[in-house]
PDB file of C-alpha atoms in Angstrom:
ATOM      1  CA  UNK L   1     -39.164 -52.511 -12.990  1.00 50.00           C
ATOM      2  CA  UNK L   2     -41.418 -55.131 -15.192  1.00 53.00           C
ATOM      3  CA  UNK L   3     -43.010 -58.325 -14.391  1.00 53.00           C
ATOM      4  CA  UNK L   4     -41.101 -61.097 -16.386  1.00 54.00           C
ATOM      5  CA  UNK L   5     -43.012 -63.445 -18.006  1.00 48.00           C
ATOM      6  CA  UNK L   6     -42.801 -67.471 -17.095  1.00 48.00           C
ATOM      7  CA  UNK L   7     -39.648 -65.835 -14.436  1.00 50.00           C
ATOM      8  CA  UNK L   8     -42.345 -65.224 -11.737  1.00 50.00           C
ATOM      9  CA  UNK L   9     -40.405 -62.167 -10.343  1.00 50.00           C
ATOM     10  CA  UNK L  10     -39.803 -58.584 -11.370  1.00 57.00           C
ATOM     11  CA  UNK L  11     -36.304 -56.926 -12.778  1.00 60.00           C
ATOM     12  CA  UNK L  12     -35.443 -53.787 -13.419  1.00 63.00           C
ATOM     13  CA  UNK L  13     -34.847 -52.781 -17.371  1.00 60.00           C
ATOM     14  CA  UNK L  14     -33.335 -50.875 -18.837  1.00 62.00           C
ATOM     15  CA  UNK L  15     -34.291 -49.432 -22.392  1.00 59.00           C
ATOM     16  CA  UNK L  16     -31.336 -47.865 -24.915  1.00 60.00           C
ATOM     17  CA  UNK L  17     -33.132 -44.419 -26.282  1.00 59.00           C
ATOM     18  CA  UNK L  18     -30.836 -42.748 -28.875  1.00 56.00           C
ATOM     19  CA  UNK L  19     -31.863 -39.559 -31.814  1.00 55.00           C
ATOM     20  CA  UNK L  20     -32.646 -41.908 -34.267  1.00 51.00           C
ATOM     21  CA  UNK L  21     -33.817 -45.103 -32.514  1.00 49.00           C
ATOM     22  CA  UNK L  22     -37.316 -45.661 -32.926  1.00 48.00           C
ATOM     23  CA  UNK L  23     -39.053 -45.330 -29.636  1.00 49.00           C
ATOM     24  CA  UNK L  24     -39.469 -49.462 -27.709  1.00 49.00           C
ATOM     25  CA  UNK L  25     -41.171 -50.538 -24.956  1.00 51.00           C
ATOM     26  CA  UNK L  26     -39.132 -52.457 -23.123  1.00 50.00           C
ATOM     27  CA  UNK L  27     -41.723 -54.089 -21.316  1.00 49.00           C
ATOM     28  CA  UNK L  28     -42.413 -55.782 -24.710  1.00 49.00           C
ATOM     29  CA  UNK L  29     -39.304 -56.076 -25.365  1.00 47.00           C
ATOM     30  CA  UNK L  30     -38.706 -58.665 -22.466  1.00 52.00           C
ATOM     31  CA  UNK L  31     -42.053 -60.091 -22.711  1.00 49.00           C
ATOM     32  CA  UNK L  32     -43.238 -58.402 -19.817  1.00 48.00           C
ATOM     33  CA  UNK L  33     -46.980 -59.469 -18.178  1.00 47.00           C
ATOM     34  CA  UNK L  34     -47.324 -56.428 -16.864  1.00 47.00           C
ATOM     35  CA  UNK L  35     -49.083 -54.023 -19.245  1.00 49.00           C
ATOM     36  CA  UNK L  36     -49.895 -51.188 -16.795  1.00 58.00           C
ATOM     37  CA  UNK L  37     -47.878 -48.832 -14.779  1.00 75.00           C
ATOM     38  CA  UNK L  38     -46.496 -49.527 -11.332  1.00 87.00           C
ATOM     39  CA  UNK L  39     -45.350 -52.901  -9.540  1.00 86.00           C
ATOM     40  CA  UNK L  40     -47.150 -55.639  -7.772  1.00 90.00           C
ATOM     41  CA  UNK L  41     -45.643 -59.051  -6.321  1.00 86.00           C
ATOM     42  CA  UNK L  42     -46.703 -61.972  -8.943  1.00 80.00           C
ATOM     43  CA  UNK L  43     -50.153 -63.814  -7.620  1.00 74.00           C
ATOM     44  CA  UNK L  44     -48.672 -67.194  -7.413  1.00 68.00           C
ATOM     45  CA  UNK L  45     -51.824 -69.168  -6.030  1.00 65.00           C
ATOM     46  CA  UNK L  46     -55.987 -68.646  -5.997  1.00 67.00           C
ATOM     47  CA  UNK L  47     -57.337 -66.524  -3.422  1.00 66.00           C
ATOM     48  CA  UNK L  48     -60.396 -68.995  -2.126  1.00 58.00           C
ATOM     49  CA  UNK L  49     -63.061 -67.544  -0.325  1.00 59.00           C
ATOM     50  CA  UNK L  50     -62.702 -63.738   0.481  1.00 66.00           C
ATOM     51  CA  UNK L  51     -64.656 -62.778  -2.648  1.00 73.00           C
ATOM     52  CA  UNK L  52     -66.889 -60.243  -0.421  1.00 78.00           C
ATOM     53  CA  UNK L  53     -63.637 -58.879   1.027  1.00 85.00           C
ATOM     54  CA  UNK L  54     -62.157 -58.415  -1.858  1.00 88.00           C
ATOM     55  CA  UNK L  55     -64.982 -56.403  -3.315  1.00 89.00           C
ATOM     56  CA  UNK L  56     -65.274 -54.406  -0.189  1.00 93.00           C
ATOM     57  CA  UNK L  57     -61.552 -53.425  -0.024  1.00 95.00           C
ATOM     58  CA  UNK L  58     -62.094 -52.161  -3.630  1.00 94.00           C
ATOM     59  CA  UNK L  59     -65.204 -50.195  -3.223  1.00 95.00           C
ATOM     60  CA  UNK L  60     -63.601 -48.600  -0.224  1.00 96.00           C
ATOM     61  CA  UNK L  61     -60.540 -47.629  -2.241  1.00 96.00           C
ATOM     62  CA  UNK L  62     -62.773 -46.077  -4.921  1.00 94.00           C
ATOM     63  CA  UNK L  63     -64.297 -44.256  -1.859  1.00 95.00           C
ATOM     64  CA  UNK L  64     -61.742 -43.286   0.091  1.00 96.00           C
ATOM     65  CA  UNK L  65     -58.398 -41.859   0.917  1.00 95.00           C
ATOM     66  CA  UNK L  66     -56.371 -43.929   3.339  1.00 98.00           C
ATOM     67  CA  UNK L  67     -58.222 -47.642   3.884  1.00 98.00           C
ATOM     68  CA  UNK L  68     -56.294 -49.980   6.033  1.00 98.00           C
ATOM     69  CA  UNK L  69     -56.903 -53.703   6.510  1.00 96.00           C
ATOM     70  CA  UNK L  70     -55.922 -54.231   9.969  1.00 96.00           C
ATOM     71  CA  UNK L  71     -55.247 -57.794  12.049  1.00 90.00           C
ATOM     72  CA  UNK L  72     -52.926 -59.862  13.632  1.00 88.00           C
ATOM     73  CA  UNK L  73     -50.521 -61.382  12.183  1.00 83.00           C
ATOM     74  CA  UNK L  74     -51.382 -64.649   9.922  1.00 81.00           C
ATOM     75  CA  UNK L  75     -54.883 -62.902   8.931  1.00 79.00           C
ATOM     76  CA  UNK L  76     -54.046 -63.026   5.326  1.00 82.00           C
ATOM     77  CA  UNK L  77     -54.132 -59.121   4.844  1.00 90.00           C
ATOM     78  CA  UNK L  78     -51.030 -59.148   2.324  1.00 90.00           C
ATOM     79  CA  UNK L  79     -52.327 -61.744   0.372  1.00 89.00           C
ATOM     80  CA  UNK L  80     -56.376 -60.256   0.663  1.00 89.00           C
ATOM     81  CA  UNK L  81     -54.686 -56.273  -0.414  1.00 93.00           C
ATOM     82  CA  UNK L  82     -52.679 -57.956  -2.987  1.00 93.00           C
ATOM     83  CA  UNK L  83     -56.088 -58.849  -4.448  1.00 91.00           C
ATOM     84  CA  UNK L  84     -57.206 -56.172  -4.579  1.00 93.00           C
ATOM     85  CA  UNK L  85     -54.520 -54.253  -5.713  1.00 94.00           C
ATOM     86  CA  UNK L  86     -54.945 -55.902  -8.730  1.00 91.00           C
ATOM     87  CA  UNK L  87     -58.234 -55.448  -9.219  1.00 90.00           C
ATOM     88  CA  UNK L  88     -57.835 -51.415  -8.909  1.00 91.00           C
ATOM     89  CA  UNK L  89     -57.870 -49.586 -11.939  1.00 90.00           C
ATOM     90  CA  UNK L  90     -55.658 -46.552 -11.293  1.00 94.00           C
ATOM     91  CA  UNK L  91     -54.329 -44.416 -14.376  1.00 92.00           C
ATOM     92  CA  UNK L  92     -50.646 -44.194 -13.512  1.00 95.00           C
ATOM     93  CA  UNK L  93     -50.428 -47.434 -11.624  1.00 94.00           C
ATOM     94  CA  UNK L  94     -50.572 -49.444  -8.150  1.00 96.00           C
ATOM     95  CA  UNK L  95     -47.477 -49.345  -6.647  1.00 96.00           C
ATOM     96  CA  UNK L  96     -46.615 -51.931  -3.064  1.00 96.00           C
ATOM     97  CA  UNK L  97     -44.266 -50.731  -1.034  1.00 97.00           C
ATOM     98  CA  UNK L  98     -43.109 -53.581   2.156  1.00 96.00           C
ATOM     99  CA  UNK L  99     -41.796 -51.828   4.559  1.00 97.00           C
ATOM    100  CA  UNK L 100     -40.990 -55.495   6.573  1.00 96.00           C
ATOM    101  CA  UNK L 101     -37.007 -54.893   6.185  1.00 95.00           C
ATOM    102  CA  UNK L 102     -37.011 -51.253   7.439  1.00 96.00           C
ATOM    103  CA  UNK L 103     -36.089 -51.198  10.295  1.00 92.00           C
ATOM    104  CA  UNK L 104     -35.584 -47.836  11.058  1.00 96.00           C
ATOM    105  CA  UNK L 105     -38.581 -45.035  11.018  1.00 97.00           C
ATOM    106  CA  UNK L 106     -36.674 -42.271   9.506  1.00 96.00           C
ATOM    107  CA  UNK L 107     -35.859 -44.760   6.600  1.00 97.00           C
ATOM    108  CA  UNK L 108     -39.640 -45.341   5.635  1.00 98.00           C
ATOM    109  CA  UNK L 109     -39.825 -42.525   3.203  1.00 97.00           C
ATOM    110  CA  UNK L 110     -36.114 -43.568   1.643  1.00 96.00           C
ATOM    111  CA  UNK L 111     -37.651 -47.020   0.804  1.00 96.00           C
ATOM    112  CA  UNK L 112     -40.765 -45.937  -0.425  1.00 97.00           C
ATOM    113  CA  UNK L 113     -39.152 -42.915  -2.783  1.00 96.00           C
ATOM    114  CA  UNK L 114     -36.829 -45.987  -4.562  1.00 95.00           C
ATOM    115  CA  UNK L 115     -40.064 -48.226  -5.460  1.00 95.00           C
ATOM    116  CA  UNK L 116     -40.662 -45.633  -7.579  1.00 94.00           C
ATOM    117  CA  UNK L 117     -37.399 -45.654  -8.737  1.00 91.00           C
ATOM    118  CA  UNK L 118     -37.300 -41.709  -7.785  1.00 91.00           C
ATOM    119  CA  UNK L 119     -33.926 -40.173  -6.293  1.00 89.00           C
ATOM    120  CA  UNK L 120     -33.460 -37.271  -2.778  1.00 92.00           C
ATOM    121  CA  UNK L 121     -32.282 -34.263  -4.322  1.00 92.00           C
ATOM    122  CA  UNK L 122     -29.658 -32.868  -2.403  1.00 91.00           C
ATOM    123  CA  UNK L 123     -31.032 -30.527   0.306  1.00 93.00           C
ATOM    124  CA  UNK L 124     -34.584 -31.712   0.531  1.00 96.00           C
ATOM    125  CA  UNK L 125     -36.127 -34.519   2.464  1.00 97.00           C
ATOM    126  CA  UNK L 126     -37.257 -38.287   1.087  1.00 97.00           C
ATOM    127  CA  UNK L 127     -40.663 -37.328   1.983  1.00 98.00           C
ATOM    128  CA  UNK L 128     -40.688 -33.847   0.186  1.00 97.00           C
ATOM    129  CA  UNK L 129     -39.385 -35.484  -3.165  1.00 97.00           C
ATOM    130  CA  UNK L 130     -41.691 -38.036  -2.589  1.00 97.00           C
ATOM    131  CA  UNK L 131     -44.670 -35.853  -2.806  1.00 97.00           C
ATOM    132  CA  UNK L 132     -43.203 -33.893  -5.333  1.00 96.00           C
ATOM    133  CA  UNK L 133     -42.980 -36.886  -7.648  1.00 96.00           C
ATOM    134  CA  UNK L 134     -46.904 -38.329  -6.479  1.00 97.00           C
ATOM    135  CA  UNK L 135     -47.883 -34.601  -7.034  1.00 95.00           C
ATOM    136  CA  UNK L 136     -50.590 -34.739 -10.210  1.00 94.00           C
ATOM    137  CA  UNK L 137     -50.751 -38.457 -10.504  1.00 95.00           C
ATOM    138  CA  UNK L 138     -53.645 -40.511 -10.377  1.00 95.00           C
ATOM    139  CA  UNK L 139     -51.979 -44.048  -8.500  1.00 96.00           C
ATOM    140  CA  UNK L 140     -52.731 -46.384  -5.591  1.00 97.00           C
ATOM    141  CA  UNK L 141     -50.170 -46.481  -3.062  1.00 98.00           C
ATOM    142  CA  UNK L 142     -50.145 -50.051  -0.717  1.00 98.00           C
ATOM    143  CA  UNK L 143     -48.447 -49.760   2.510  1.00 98.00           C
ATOM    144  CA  UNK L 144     -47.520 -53.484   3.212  1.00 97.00           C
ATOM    145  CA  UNK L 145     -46.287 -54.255   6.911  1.00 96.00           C
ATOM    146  CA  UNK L 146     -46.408 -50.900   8.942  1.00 97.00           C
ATOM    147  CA  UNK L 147     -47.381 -52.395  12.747  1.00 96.00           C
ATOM    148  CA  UNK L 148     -43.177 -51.760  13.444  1.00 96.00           C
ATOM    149  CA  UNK L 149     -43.212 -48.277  12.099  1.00 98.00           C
ATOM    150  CA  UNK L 150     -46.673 -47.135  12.456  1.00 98.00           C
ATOM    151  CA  UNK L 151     -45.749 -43.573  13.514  1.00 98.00           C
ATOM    152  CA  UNK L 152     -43.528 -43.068  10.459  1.00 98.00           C
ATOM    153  CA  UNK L 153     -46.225 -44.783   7.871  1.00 98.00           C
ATOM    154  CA  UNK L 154     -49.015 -42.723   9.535  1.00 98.00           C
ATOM    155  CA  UNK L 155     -46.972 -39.497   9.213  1.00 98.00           C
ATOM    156  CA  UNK L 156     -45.746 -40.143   5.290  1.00 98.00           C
ATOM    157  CA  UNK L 157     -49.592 -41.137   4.109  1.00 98.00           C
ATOM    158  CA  UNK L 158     -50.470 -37.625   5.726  1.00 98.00           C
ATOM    159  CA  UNK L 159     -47.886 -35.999   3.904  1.00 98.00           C
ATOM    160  CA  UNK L 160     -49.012 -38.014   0.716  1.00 98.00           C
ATOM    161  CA  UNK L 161     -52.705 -36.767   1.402  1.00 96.00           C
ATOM    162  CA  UNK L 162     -52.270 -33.909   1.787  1.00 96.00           C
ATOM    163  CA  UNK L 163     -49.796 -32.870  -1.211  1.00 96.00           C
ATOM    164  CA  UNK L 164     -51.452 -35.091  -3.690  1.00 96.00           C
ATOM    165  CA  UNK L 165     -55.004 -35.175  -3.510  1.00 91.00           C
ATOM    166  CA  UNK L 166     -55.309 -37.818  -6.416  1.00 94.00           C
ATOM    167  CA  UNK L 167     -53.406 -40.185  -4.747  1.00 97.00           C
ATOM    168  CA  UNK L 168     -54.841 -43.561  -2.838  1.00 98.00           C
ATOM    169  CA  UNK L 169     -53.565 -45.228  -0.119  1.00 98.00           C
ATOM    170  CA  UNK L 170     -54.296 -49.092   1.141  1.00 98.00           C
ATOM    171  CA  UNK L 171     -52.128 -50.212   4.021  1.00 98.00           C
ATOM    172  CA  UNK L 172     -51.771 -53.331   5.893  1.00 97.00           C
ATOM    173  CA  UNK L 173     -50.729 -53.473   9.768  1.00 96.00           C
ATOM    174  CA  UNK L 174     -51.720 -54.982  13.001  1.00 95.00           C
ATOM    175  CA  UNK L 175     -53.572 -51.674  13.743  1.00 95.00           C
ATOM    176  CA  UNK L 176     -55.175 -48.352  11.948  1.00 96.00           C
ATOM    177  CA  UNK L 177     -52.815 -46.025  10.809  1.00 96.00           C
ATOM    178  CA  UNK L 178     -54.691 -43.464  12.240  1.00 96.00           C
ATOM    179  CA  UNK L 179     -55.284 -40.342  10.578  1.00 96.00           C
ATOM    180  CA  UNK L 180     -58.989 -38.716   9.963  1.00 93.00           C
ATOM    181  CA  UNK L 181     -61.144 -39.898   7.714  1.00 93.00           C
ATOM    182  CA  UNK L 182     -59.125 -42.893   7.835  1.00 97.00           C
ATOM    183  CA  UNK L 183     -61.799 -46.610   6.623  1.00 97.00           C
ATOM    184  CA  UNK L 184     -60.627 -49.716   8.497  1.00 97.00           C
ATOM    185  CA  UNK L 185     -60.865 -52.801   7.189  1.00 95.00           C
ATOM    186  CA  UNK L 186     -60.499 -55.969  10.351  1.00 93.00           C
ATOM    187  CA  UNK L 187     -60.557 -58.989   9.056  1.00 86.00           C
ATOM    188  CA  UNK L 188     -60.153 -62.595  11.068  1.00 78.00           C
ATOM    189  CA  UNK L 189     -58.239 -65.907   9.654  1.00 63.00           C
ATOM    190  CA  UNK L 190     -61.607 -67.676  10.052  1.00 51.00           C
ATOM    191  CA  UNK L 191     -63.117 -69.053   6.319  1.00 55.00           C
ATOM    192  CA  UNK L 192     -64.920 -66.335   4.605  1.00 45.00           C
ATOM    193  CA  UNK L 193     -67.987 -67.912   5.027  1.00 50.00           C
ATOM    194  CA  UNK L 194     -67.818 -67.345   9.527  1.00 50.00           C
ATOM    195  CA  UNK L 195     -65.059 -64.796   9.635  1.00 49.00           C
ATOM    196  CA  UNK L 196     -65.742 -61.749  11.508  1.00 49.00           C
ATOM    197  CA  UNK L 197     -65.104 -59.196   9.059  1.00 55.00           C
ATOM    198  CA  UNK L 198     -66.166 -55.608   9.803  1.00 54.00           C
ATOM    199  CA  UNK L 199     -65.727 -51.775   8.344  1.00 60.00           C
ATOM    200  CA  UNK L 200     -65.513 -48.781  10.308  1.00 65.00           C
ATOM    201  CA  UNK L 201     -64.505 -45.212   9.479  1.00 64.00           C
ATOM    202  CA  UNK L 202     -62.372 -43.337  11.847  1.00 64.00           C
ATOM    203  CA  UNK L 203     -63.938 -39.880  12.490  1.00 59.00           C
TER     204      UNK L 203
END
């Protein structure tokens, strides 16, 4: 899955590899803008203001395992991780996962296992393939919209933890996911300049 240029969206290609083809990109092939791996949504306006939390949401990433921007709803945390999602510099990619149309917990791991276009082998769970494939790489994981299945995010990001210790994770929800050494990031809708905007590290 590539970011299409001057499309504004992202497609899945597919590249023909044969014995005597020479080996193509196909993300140059399409005249892709993406020129790293994983997937983010396109940035389709300027983020004014939230410079500081922007930064801060980076250098927490850098620091730490699980962060998590937490607030209620209108806050701007998609648009604020989306930010900095970009701005991450992760070897095998940032990869955002929404989990707004699942609506069932036991599906969470099923929808995050296809962003990375991975398949369930037969016999083993989503979230046991889905470590399996994370296992060794060094890539950001964002959680978008977890408030409606909290329990299920907060119990696939420990799985993720703790099978691939290389692996980052920045989700967004109404409230912490909740696991140890866990740094929460509350931010308000007020301009940067007088929000309340505050960092804490659950213990």
């Amino acid at each position: 899955r590539v970011e299409l240029r001057d499309v504004g969206r992202s497609e899945v290609v597919y590249c023909l590899t044969a014995e005597h083809l020479a080996a193509v990109d196909a993300r140059e092939v399409v005249g892709s803008t993406q020129r790293r791996p994983g997937w983010l949504p396109a940035i389709e306006d300027e983020l004014v203001g939230r410079s500081a939390e922007i930064g801060a949401v980076v250098d927490a990433i850098d620091a730490f395992g699980v962060v998590s921007i937490v607030g209620v709803g209108g806050m701007g945390k998609t648009r604020l991780a989306l930010e900095a999602a970009t701005a991450a510099e992760f070897a095998d990619g940032v990869w955002w996962c929404d989990l707004a149309a699942v609506t069932a917990p036991d599906a969470v791991p099923a929808a995050v296992l296809a962003v990375f276009g991975a398949r369930q082998a037969s016999g083993r769970s989503a979230t046991e393939c889905l470590v399996e494939h994370l296992s060794g790489l060094g890539v950001l994981v964002v959680f978008d919209n977890c408030e409606h299945v909290i329990d299920a995010a907060r119990s696939l990001v420990g799985s993720i933890r703790s099978g691939c210790l290389d692996v980052r994770v920045l989700a967004m929800s109404r409230e912490a996911v909740g696991l140890r050494g866990e740094h929460v990031i509350s931010i308000s809708a007020l301009p940067a300049s007088d929000a309340s905007f505050h960092r804490s590290v659950r213990p």
